[in-house]
CSV table of C-alpha atoms in Angstrom, one decimal:
chain,number,residue,atom,x,y,z
B,191,MET,CA,-34.4,-26.8,38.7
B,192,SER,CA,-33.6,-24.5,41.6
B,193,HIS,CA,-32.4,-20.8,40.6
B,194,LEU,CA,-28.9,-21.6,42.0
B,195,LYS,CA,-28.5,-24.3,39.3
B,196,ILE,CA,-29.9,-21.9,36.6
B,197,LYS,CA,-27.6,-19.6,37.6
B,198,LEU,CA,-24.5,-21.9,37.6
B,199,LEU,CA,-25.1,-23.3,34.5
B,200,SER,CA,-25.3,-19.6,32.7
B,201,ILE,CA,-22.1,-19.0,34.3
B,202,ILE,CA,-20.9,-22.2,32.9
B,203,SER,CA,-22.2,-21.4,29.4
B,204,ILE,CA,-20.6,-18.0,29.4
B,205,ALA,CA,-17.3,-19.3,30.5
B,206,PHE,CA,-17.4,-21.9,27.5
B,207,CYS,CA,-18.4,-19.5,24.9
B,208,LEU,CA,-15.4,-16.9,26.4
B,209,VAL,CA,-13.2,-20.5,25.6
B,210,ILE,CA,-14.3,-21.2,22.0
B,211,SER,CA,-14.9,-18.0,20.7
B,212,PRO,CA,-11.3,-17.3,19.7
B,213,PHE,CA,-10.7,-20.4,18.0
B,214,ASN,CA,-14.4,-19.5,16.3
B,215,SER,CA,-12.9,-16.4,15.1
B,216,TRP,CA,-9.4,-17.8,14.0
B,217,ALA,CA,-11.3,-20.5,12.0
B,218,ALA,CA,-13.6,-17.8,10.5
B,219,ASP,CA,-10.4,-15.7,9.7
B,220,LYS,CA,-7.9,-18.3,8.5
B,221,ASP,CA,-8.7,-17.5,4.9
B,222,VAL,CA,-8.4,-13.9,5.2
B,223,LYS,CA,-5.3,-12.5,3.7
B,224,TYR,CA,-3.4,-9.6,5.3
B,225,VAL,CA,-1.6,-7.1,3.1
B,226,ALA,CA,0.4,-4.0,4.8
B,227,ILE,CA,1.1,-1.0,2.5
B,228,THR,CA,3.6,2.0,3.3
B,229,ALA,CA,4.7,4.9,1.6
B,230,ILE,CA,7.1,7.5,2.8
B,231,VAL,CA,5.2,10.5,2.2
B,232,GLU,CA,1.8,11.0,0.4
B,233,HIS,CA,2.0,12.7,-2.8
B,234,PRO,CA,-0.2,12.3,-6.5
B,235,ALA,CA,2.4,9.6,-7.8
B,236,LEU,CA,2.8,7.8,-4.7
B,237,ASP,CA,-0.8,8.0,-4.0
B,238,ASN,CA,-1.5,6.5,-7.5
B,239,VAL,CA,1.0,3.5,-6.8
B,240,ARG,CA,-1.2,2.6,-3.8
B,241,LYS,CA,-4.5,2.9,-5.8
B,242,GLY,CA,-2.9,0.6,-8.4
B,243,VAL,CA,-1.9,-1.7,-5.9
B,244,GLU,CA,-5.3,-1.9,-4.4
B,245,ASP,CA,-7.3,-2.0,-7.5
B,246,GLU,CA,-5.0,-5.2,-8.7
B,247,LEU,CA,-6.1,-7.0,-5.4
B,248,LYS,CA,-9.8,-6.0,-6.0
B,249,ALA,CA,-9.2,-7.1,-9.8
B,250,ASN,CA,-8.2,-10.6,-8.3
B,251,SER,CA,-11.1,-11.1,-5.7
B,252,TYR,CA,-9.5,-9.8,-2.8
B,253,ILE,CA,-12.0,-7.5,-1.2
B,254,ASN,CA,-10.8,-5.6,1.9
B,255,GLY,CA,-13.2,-6.4,4.9
B,256,GLU,CA,-14.4,-9.6,3.3
B,257,ASN,CA,-11.4,-12.0,2.4
B,258,LEU,CA,-8.7,-9.4,2.6
B,259,LYS,CA,-7.1,-7.2,5.6
B,260,LEU,CA,-5.8,-4.3,4.2
B,261,GLN,CA,-3.6,-1.7,6.3
B,262,TYR,CA,-1.9,1.6,5.1
B,263,GLN,CA,0.7,3.9,6.7
B,264,SER,CA,2.6,6.8,5.7
B,265,ALA,CA,5.6,7.7,7.4
B,266,GLN,CA,5.2,11.4,6.4
B,267,GLY,CA,8.3,12.3,5.1
B,268,SER,CA,10.1,11.1,8.1
B,269,SER,CA,12.8,8.0,8.0
B,270,ALA,CA,12.2,7.9,11.9
B,271,ASN,CA,8.4,7.4,11.2
B,272,ALA,CA,9.2,4.8,8.4
B,273,ALA,CA,11.1,2.8,10.9
B,274,GLN,CA,8.6,2.7,13.4
B,275,ILE,CA,6.1,1.6,11.1
B,276,ALA,CA,8.4,-1.1,9.6
B,277,LYS,CA,8.5,-2.3,13.4
B,278,GLN,CA,4.7,-2.5,13.8
B,279,TYR,CA,4.4,-4.1,10.6
B,280,ALA,CA,7.0,-6.8,11.5
B,281,ALA,CA,5.2,-7.4,14.8
B,282,SER,CA,1.9,-7.8,13.1
B,283,LYS,CA,3.0,-10.3,10.7
B,284,PRO,CA,1.3,-9.5,7.4
B,285,ASP,CA,1.2,-11.9,4.5
B,286,VAL,CA,3.1,-9.4,2.2
B,287,ILE,CA,4.1,-5.8,2.8
B,288,VAL,CA,4.3,-3.2,0.0
B,289,ALA,CA,7.1,-0.5,0.5
B,290,ILE,CA,6.2,2.3,-1.8
B,291,ALA,CA,9.5,4.5,-2.3
B,292,THR,CA,13.1,3.6,-1.3
B,293,PRO,CA,13.3,5.2,2.4
B,294,SER,CA,10.3,3.0,3.3
B,295,ALA,CA,11.9,-0.2,1.6
B,296,GLN,CA,15.0,0.1,3.3
B,297,ALA,CA,13.4,0.6,6.8
B,298,LEU,CA,11.6,-2.6,6.2
B,299,ALA,CA,14.5,-4.4,4.8
B,300,ALA,CA,16.3,-3.5,7.8
B,301,THR,CA,13.8,-4.9,10.2
B,302,THR,CA,12.4,-8.3,8.8
B,303,LYS,CA,14.2,-10.8,6.9
B,304,THR,CA,11.1,-13.7,6.9
B,305,ILE,CA,8.1,-11.4,5.7
B,306,PRO,CA,7.7,-11.0,1.8
B,307,ILE,CA,8.5,-7.2,0.8
B,308,ILE,CA,7.3,-5.8,-2.2
B,309,PHE,CA,9.1,-2.4,-3.1
B,310,THR,CA,7.9,-0.2,-5.7
B,311,ALA,CA,9.0,3.4,-6.8
B,312,VAL,CA,12.6,2.5,-6.1
B,313,THR,CA,14.6,3.6,-8.9
B,314,ASP,CA,17.7,1.3,-8.0
B,315,PRO,CA,17.2,-1.3,-5.6
B,316,VAL,CA,20.7,-2.7,-6.1
B,317,ALA,CA,22.1,0.5,-5.2
B,318,ALA,CA,19.6,0.9,-2.5
B,319,LYS,CA,20.7,-2.4,-1.1
B,320,LEU,CA,17.3,-3.8,-1.4
B,321,THR,CA,18.5,-6.8,-3.5
B,322,PRO,CA,22.0,-7.9,-4.7
B,323,SER,CA,21.3,-7.9,-8.4
B,324,TRP,CA,18.2,-7.7,-10.7
B,325,GLN,CA,17.9,-11.5,-10.5
B,326,PRO,CA,15.9,-13.3,-7.9
B,327,SER,CA,17.1,-12.4,-4.5
B,328,LYS,CA,16.6,-15.7,-2.8
B,329,THR,CA,15.7,-13.0,0.2
B,330,ASN,CA,12.4,-11.8,1.2
B,331,ILE,CA,12.3,-8.9,-1.4
B,332,THR,CA,11.5,-8.3,-4.6
B,333,GLY,CA,9.8,-5.5,-6.4
B,334,VAL,CA,9.1,-3.1,-9.5
B,335,SER,CA,11.6,-0.4,-10.0
B,336,ASP,CA,10.5,3.2,-11.4
B,337,ALA,CA,13.8,3.6,-13.5
B,338,LEU,CA,13.7,5.5,-16.6
B,339,SER,CA,15.8,6.0,-19.8
B,340,LEU,CA,17.6,9.2,-18.9
B,341,ASP,CA,18.6,9.2,-22.8
B,342,ALA,CA,14.9,9.6,-23.6
B,343,GLN,CA,14.4,12.3,-20.8
B,344,ILE,CA,17.4,14.4,-22.3
B,345,ASP,CA,16.3,13.8,-25.8
B,346,MET,CA,12.6,15.1,-24.6
B,347,ILE,CA,14.7,18.2,-23.0
B,348,LEU,CA,16.4,19.1,-26.3
B,349,LYS,CA,13.3,18.7,-28.2
B,350,ILE,CA,11.7,21.5,-25.7
B,351,LYS,CA,14.8,23.6,-25.3
B,352,PRO,CA,17.2,22.7,-28.1
B,353,GLU,CA,19.2,25.5,-27.3
B,354,ALA,CA,19.9,24.5,-23.5
B,355,LYS,CA,23.6,24.7,-22.4
B,356,SER,CA,22.9,24.6,-18.4
B,357,ILE,CA,20.2,22.7,-16.4
B,358,GLY,CA,19.1,23.0,-13.1
B,359,TYR,CA,18.4,20.0,-10.8
B,360,VAL,CA,16.9,20.8,-7.3
B,361,TYR,CA,17.3,17.3,-5.1
B,362,SER,CA,17.4,15.7,-1.7
B,363,PRO,CA,20.9,14.7,-1.0
B,364,SER,CA,19.5,12.1,1.5
B,365,GLU,CA,17.3,10.2,-1.5
B,366,ILE,CA,19.6,7.7,-2.9
B,367,ASN,CA,17.5,7.7,-6.2
B,368,SER,CA,18.1,11.5,-6.6
B,369,THR,CA,22.1,11.2,-6.0
B,370,ILE,CA,22.1,8.3,-8.5
B,371,VAL,CA,20.1,10.3,-11.2
B,372,LEU,CA,22.3,13.4,-10.5
B,373,LYS,CA,25.7,11.3,-11.4
B,374,GLN,CA,24.0,9.5,-14.8
B,375,LEU,CA,22.8,12.9,-15.6
B,376,GLN,CA,26.3,14.9,-15.3
B,377,GLN,CA,28.0,12.1,-17.4
B,378,ARG,CA,25.2,11.9,-20.1
B,379,LEU,CA,24.7,15.7,-20.4
B,380,ALA,CA,28.6,16.1,-20.6
B,381,LYS,CA,28.4,14.4,-24.2
B,382,HIS,CA,25.8,17.1,-25.2
B,383,ASP,CA,28.2,19.9,-23.8
B,384,ILE,CA,25.4,20.8,-21.3
B,385,LYS,CA,26.4,21.1,-17.7
B,386,ILE,CA,24.3,20.7,-14.8
B,387,ILE,CA,23.9,22.8,-11.6
B,388,SER,CA,22.7,20.7,-8.6
B,389,VAL,CA,21.2,22.5,-5.6
B,390,PRO,CA,20.7,20.2,-2.3
B,391,ALA,CA,17.1,20.8,-0.9
B,392,GLN,CA,17.1,18.8,2.6
B,393,ARG,CA,13.7,19.9,3.4
B,394,THR,CA,10.7,20.8,1.8
B,395,SER,CA,11.1,24.5,3.1
B,396,ASP,CA,14.4,24.9,1.3
B,397,ILE,CA,13.1,24.1,-2.1
B,398,PRO,CA,12.1,27.8,-2.9
B,399,THR,CA,15.3,29.1,-1.7
B,400,ALA,CA,17.3,26.4,-3.8
B,401,ALA,CA,15.2,27.1,-7.3
B,402,ARG,CA,15.7,31.0,-6.6
B,403,SER,CA,19.4,30.5,-6.6
B,404,LEU,CA,18.9,28.8,-10.1
B,405,LYS,CA,17.7,32.4,-11.8
B,406,GLY,CA,19.6,33.6,-14.4
B,407,LYS,CA,22.3,30.2,-14.2
B,408,VAL,CA,20.1,27.7,-15.9
B,409,ASP,CA,17.9,27.2,-19.1
B,410,LEU,CA,15.4,24.8,-17.5
B,411,ILE,CA,15.1,22.8,-14.2
B,412,TYR,CA,14.8,19.2,-14.4
B,413,THR,CA,13.1,17.3,-11.5
B,414,THR,CA,13.1,13.6,-10.8
B,415,THR,CA,11.1,11.5,-8.8
B,416,ASP,CA,12.3,12.9,-5.7
B,417,ASN,CA,9.7,12.8,-3.0
B,418,ASN,CA,10.8,15.6,-1.0
B,419,VAL,CA,10.7,17.9,-4.3
B,420,ILE,CA,7.4,16.6,-5.5
B,421,SER,CA,5.7,16.9,-2.0
B,422,ALA,CA,6.3,20.5,-2.5
B,423,TYR,CA,6.2,20.9,-5.9
B,424,GLU,CA,3.8,23.9,-6.2
B,425,SER,CA,6.5,25.9,-4.3
B,426,LEU,CA,9.1,24.9,-7.3
B,427,VAL,CA,6.4,25.8,-9.8
B,428,LYS,CA,6.0,29.5,-8.4
B,429,VAL,CA,9.7,30.1,-8.6
B,430,ALA,CA,10.0,28.6,-12.4
B,431,ASN,CA,6.7,30.9,-13.3
B,432,GLU,CA,8.1,33.8,-11.6
B,433,ALA,CA,11.8,33.4,-13.2
B,434,LYS,CA,10.7,32.3,-16.7
B,435,ILE,CA,12.3,28.9,-16.2
B,436,PRO,CA,10.7,26.1,-17.9
B,437,LEU,CA,10.3,22.9,-15.6
B,438,ILE,CA,10.7,19.4,-16.8
B,439,ALA,CA,9.8,16.5,-14.6
B,440,SER,CA,10.0,12.7,-14.8
B,441,ASP,CA,6.9,12.3,-12.9
B,442,PRO,CA,3.7,12.6,-15.0
B,443,ASP,CA,1.5,13.7,-12.1
B,444,SER,CA,3.9,16.8,-12.1
B,445,ALA,CA,2.8,18.5,-15.5
B,446,ALA,CA,-0.9,18.8,-13.7
B,447,ARG,CA,0.8,20.7,-10.9
B,448,GLY,CA,2.7,23.1,-13.2
B,449,ALA,CA,5.6,21.3,-15.0
B,450,THR,CA,5.9,22.4,-18.7
B,451,ALA,CA,6.6,18.6,-19.5
B,452,ALA,CA,6.7,15.5,-17.7
B,453,LEU,CA,8.1,12.1,-19.2
B,454,GLY,CA,7.9,9.2,-16.9
B,455,MET,CA,6.2,6.4,-15.3
B,456,SER,CA,2.6,5.8,-15.2
B,457,TYR,CA,2.8,5.3,-11.1
B,458,TYR,CA,-0.9,3.8,-11.2
B,459,ASP,CA,0.1,1.3,-13.7
B,460,LEU,CA,3.5,0.6,-11.5
B,461,GLY,CA,1.1,0.0,-8.7
B,462,ARG,CA,-0.8,-2.5,-10.5
B,463,GLN,CA,2.4,-4.1,-11.7
B,464,ALA,CA,3.4,-4.4,-7.8
B,465,GLY,CA,0.0,-5.7,-7.0
B,466,LYS,CA,0.5,-8.6,-9.5
B,467,MET,CA,3.6,-9.7,-7.6
B,468,VAL,CA,1.5,-9.4,-4.3
B,469,ILE,CA,-1.0,-11.7,-5.9
B,470,ARG,CA,1.9,-14.3,-6.8
B,471,ILE,CA,2.9,-14.6,-3.2
B,472,LEU,CA,-0.4,-14.6,-1.8
B,473,ASN,CA,-0.9,-17.7,-4.2
B,474,GLY,CA,2.2,-19.2,-2.5
B,475,GLU,CA,5.2,-17.8,-4.7
B,476,LYS,CA,8.0,-16.7,-2.7
B,477,ALA,CA,9.5,-13.1,-2.8
B,478,GLY,CA,13.1,-14.1,-3.4
B,479,ASP,CA,12.2,-16.4,-6.3
B,480,ILE,CA,10.3,-13.4,-8.3
B,481,ALA,CA,13.1,-11.3,-10.3
B,482,PRO,CA,12.7,-7.3,-9.5
B,483,GLN,CA,10.8,-5.7,-12.5
B,484,VAL,CA,11.2,-2.4,-14.2
B,485,GLY,CA,7.8,-0.5,-14.8
B,486,GLU,CA,6.2,-1.4,-18.5
B,487,VAL,CA,4.2,1.9,-19.2
B,488,THR,CA,5.8,5.4,-19.5
B,489,GLN,CA,3.7,8.6,-20.8
B,490,LEU,CA,4.6,12.1,-21.8
B,491,VAL,CA,2.3,14.8,-20.5
B,492,ILE,CA,2.3,18.2,-21.9
B,493,ASN,CA,0.9,21.6,-20.1
B,494,PRO,CA,1.0,24.4,-22.6
B,495,LYS,CA,-0.3,26.8,-20.0
B,496,ALA,CA,2.5,26.1,-17.9
B,497,ALA,CA,4.7,26.3,-20.9
B,498,GLU,CA,3.6,29.8,-21.7
B,499,LYS,CA,4.1,30.9,-17.8
B,500,GLN,CA,7.7,29.7,-18.3
B,501,GLY,CA,8.2,31.3,-21.2
B,502,VAL,CA,8.7,28.0,-23.6
B,503,THR,CA,7.2,27.5,-26.8
B,504,LEU,CA,6.2,23.8,-27.5
B,505,SER,CA,6.8,22.4,-30.8
B,506,ASP,CA,4.1,20.8,-32.8
B,507,GLU,CA,6.4,17.6,-32.8
B,508,VAL,CA,6.5,17.6,-29.1
B,509,LEU,CA,2.6,18.2,-28.9
B,510,GLN,CA,2.1,15.4,-30.9
B,511,MET,CA,4.3,13.2,-29.0
B,512,ALA,CA,2.1,13.9,-25.9
B,513,ALA,CA,-0.1,11.1,-24.3
B,514,LYS,CA,-2.0,13.5,-22.5
B,515,ILE,CA,-2.2,17.6,-22.8
B,516,ILE,CA,-3.3,19.2,-19.9
B,517,ASP,CA,-6.2,21.7,-20.6
């Protein structure tokens, strides 16, 4: 065979490989599932949600890099970033998208009406206009709420500070979860003759100033699962310690960061619960046929050292109620 013929056959062979290789790649990847996760910001509670989702996938034999493509992006606290991530995910067409926290879920809901969306760490999906009700939506959206019993929160507050007559509330007015909780707290606390003094903090840098404005006006500060506040929780703790104002939280991870006590959802278990929904969709169910759920695991975490710094003495009853006591 001549040198020219050999060269020609080599070119044909290379061209043939280039033509068929995409199909071989597709054939190899057709059983790989693609799950995309996004969160509005990174902080311990939301990070635990993501870990819970990922661990649930592993527990069901979905291994990243083998039969699973797993992608994660944080919006770094920016609604504009959340909208951009939503567009990127919609274009890449995952099998399921997990949206952690309300702003990320709302951005995705506005971007795609076909790709299944599982929201989580959303307090009220109906008020956030993610679902029309708590029944199966018949849309592409379902998920797991982190809604808590406010009566249980108030009961805990009164056990820790029985003489409380005024409660401070630092929140981000742009977070619908926080504004909903504020209204509900005002209604419920009025029955106990307790007033709530709310102070908006639109940016994380506003939180110390907002907290200082409560000095001398409140008996304690209550924080909900406001992503803006939780992202800068240490700055709030610093003010609470200086002013001797007890911090009571609805995010268990906040106790380790300096709250006196926190009664709230286990965000890791919330992630596992959302992960179970992801598995159901990967197995063929439709998001719109699955009713939204509420997180199933709550826990009380106590931080005695923080309580001492914030000028409050914890009763034996409260300590005995704790699922976890921070050393």
